[in-house]
Short mmCIF file of C-alpha atoms in Angstrom, two decimals:
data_model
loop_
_atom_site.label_atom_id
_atom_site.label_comp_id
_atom_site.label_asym_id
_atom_site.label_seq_id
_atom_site.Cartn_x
_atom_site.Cartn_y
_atom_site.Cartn_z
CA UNK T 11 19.07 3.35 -11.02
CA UNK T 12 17.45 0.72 -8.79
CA UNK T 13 14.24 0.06 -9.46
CA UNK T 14 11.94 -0.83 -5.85
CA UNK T 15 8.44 -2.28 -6.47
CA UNK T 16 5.95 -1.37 -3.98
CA UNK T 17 2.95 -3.98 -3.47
CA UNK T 18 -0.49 -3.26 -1.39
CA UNK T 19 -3.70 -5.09 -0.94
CA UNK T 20 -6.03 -3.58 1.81
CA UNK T 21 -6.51 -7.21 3.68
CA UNK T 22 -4.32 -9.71 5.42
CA UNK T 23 -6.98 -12.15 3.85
CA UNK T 24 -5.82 -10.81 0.50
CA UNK T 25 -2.34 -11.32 -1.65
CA UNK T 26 -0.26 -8.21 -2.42
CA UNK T 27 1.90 -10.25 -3.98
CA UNK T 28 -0.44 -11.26 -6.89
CA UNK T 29 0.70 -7.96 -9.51
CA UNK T 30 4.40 -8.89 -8.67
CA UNK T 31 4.72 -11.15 -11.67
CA UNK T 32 2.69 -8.31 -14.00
CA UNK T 33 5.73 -6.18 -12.24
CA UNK T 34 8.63 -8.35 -13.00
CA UNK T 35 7.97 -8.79 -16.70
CA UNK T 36 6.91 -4.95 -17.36
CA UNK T 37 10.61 -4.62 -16.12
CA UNK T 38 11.84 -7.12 -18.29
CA UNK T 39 10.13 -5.23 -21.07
CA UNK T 40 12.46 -2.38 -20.57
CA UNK T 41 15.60 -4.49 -19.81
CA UNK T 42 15.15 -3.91 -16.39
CA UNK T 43 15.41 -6.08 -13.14
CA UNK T 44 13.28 -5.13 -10.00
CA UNK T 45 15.85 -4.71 -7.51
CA UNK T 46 14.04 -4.71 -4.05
CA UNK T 47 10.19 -5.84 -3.63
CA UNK T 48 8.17 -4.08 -0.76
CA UNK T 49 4.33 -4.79 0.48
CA UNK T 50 1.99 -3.78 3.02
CA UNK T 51 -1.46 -5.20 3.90
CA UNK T 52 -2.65 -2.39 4.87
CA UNK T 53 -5.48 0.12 3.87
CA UNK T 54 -3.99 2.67 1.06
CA UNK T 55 -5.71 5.96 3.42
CA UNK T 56 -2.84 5.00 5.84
CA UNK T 57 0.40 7.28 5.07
CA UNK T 58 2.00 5.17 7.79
CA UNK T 59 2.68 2.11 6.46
CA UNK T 60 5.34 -0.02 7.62
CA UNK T 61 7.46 -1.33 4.08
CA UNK T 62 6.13 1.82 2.39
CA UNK T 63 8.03 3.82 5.06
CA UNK T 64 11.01 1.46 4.26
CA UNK T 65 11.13 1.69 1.00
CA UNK T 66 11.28 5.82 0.96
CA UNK T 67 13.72 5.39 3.55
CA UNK T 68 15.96 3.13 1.13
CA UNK T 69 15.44 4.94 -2.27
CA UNK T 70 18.39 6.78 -3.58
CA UNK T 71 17.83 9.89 -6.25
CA UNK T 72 16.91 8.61 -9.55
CA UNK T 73 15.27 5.12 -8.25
CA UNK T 74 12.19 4.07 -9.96
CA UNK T 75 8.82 3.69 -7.59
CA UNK T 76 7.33 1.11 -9.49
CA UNK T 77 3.71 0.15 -8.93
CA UNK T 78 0.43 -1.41 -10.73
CA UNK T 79 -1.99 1.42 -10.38
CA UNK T 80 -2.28 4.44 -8.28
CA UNK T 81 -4.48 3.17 -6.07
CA UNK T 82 -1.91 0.45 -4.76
CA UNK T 83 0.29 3.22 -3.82
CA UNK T 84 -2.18 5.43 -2.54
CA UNK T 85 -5.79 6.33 -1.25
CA UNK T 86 -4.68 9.48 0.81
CA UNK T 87 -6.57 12.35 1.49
CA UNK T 88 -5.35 15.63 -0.36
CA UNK T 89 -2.95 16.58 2.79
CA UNK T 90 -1.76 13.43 3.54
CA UNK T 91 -1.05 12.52 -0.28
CA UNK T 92 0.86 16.22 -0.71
CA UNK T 93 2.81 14.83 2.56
CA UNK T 94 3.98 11.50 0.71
CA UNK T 95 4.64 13.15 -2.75
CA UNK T 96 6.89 15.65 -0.98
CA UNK T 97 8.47 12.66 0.11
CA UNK T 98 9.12 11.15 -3.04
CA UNK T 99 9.88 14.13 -4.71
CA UNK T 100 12.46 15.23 -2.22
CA UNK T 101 14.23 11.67 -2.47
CA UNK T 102 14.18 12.20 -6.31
CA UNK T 103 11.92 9.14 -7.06
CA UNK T 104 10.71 8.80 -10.39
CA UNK T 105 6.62 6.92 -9.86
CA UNK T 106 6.16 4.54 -13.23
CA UNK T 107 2.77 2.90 -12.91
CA UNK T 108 2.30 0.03 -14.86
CA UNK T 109 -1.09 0.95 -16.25
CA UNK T 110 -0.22 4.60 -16.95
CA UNK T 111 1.75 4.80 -20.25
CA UNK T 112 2.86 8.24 -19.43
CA UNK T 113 4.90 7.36 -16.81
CA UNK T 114 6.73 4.38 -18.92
CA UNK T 115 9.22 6.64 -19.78
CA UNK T 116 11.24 6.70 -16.70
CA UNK T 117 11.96 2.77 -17.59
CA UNK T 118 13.84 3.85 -20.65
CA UNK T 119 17.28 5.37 -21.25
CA UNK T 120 16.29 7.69 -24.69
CA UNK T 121 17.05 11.27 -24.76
CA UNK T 122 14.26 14.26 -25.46
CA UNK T 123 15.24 17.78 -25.81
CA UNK T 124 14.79 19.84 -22.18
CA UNK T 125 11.94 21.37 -23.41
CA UNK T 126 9.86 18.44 -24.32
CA UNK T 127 11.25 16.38 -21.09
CA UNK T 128 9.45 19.37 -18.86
CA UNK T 129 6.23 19.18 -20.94
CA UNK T 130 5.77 15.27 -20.58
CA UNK T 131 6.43 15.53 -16.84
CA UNK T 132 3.97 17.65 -16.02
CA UNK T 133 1.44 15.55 -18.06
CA UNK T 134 2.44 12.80 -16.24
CA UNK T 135 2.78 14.26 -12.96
CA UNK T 136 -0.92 15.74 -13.39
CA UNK T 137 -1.87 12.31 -14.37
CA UNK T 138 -0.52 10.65 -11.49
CA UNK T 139 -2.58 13.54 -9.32
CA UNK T 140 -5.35 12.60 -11.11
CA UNK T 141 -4.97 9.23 -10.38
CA UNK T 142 -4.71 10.00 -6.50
CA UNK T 143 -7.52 11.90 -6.19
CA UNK T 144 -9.41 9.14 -8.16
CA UNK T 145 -8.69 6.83 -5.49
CA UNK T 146 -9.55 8.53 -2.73
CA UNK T 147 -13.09 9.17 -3.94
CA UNK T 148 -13.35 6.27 -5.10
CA UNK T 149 -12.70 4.78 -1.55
CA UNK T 150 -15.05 7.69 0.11
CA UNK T 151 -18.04 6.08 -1.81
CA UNK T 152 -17.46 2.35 -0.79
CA UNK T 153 -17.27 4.05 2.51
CA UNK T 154 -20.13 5.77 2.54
CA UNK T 155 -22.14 3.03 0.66
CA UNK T 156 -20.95 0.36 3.06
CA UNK T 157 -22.32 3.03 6.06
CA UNK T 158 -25.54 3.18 4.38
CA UNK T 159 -25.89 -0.63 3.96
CA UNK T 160 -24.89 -1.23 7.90
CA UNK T 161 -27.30 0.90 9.07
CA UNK T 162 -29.87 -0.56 6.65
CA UNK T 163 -28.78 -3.64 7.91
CA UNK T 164 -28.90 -3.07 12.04
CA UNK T 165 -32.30 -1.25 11.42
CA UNK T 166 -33.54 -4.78 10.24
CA UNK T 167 -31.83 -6.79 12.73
CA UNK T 168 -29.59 -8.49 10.27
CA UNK T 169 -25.92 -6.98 10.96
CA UNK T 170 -23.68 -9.07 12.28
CA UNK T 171 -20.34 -7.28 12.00
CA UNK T 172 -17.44 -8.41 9.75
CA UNK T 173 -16.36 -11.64 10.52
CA UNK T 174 -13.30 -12.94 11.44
CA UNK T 175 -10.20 -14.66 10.16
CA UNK T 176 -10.10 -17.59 13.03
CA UNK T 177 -6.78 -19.09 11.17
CA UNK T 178 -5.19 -16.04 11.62
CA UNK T 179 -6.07 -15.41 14.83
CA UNK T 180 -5.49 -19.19 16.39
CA UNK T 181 -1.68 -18.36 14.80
CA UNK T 182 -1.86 -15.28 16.42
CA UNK T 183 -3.00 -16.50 19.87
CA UNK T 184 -0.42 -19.47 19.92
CA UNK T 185 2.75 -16.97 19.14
CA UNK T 186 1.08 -14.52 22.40
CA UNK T 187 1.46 -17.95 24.08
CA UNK T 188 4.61 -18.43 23.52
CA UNK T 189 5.86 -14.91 24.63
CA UNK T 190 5.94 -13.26 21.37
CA UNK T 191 6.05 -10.11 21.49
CA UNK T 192 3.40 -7.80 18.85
CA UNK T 193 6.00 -7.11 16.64
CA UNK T 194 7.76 -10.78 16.08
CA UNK T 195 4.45 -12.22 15.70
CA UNK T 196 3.24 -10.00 12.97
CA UNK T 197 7.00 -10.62 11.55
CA UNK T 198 6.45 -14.41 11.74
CA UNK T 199 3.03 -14.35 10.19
CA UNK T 200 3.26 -11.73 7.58
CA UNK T 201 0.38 -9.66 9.00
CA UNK T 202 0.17 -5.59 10.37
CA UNK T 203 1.02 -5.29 14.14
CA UNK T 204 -2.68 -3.27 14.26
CA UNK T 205 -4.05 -6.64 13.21
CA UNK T 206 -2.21 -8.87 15.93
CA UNK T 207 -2.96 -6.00 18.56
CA UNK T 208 -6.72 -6.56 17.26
CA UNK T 209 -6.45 -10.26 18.54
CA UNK T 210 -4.53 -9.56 21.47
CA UNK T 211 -7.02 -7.50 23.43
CA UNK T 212 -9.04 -10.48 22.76
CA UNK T 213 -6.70 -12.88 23.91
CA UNK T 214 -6.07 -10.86 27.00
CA UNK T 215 -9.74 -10.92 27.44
CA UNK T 216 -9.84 -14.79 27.45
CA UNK T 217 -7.41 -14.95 30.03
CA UNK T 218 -8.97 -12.47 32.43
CA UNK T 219 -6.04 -9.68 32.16
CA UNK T 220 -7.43 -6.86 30.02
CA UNK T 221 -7.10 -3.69 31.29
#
């Protein structure tokens, strides 16, 4: 049994790395060792995410898919979070989220009869849908709150836009300066290739070659 820790913050301005040491002694706790460590920067309504994809790639049946909350592994929408669970379920990954007790038991090696090992999986598994469909609305609102505010805001005159992350994009511009192609420079700086595409239609622009 390996156990893969999956890591997600919705930013490249923010760490997904920050639960890992939460992760690594919740492992310990159970006498386990996190075997492999995946993250994303990426928004959690995007099934397509690159280490995510990885990491389901990678598992083996019986692997642990160990994350912090349900919301790290997932915002979906209903169809695309049915997609991913078929996923998981059909690679015979076992989710234990760190703040859902239910799920702890997957981290241990003690024994329950067959009748009470089906009735505490599907409290846990209806947990864990819980949990999903939690996040998702809970994203919907900031959405449509943050909608609301913009519009308050251009009606006044006072929206601006979100601003940018010049260090990141002065790295970004230097490696498209060098050659690099999308994918090596979002390789060499940690960040999504949507993010680096982001600045290179910009950096196209500045040199007069945009499409």
């Amino acid at each position: 049994m390996f156990v893969r820790a999956y890591l997600r913050a919705s930013t490249e301005e923010q760490d997904a790395f920050r639960a890992l040491a939460d992760l690594e002694q919740f492992a310990a706790h159970f006498g386990k060792t996190i075997a492999s460590v995946y993250s994303d920067n990426e928004s959690g309504v995007r099934l397509d995410r690159p280490d995510l994809m990885r990491l389901l790639r990678d598992a083996k049946k019986g692997d642990i898919l160990l994350i912090e909350a349900i919301d790290r592994l997932s915002r979906l929408n209903e169809e695309n979070w049915k997609s991913l669970k078929r996923v998981i379920d059909s690679k015979g990954l076992k989710i234990v989220v760190r703040l859902l007790p239910t799920s702890h038991r997957w981290m241990t090696d003690e024994k329950t009869d067959l009748q009470t090992e089906r009735l505490l999986g599907i409290i846990n598994d209806l947990l864990i849908e819980i949990g999903a469909a939690q996040a998702n609305a809970d994203y919907e609102v900031r959405r449509y709150r943050q909608a609301q505010g913009i519009a308050t805001a251009k009606a006044a005159g006072l929206y601006k836009g979100r601003p940018q992350n010049i260090k990141i994009k002065e790295k970004v511009w230097s490696c498209l300066d060098s050659k690099f192609s999308i994918r090596k420079t979002s390789d060499l700086l940690g960040c999504s290739p949507t993010t680096v595409k982001r600045y290179n239609r910009e950096w196209l622009t500045t040199r007069g070659t945009a499409n």
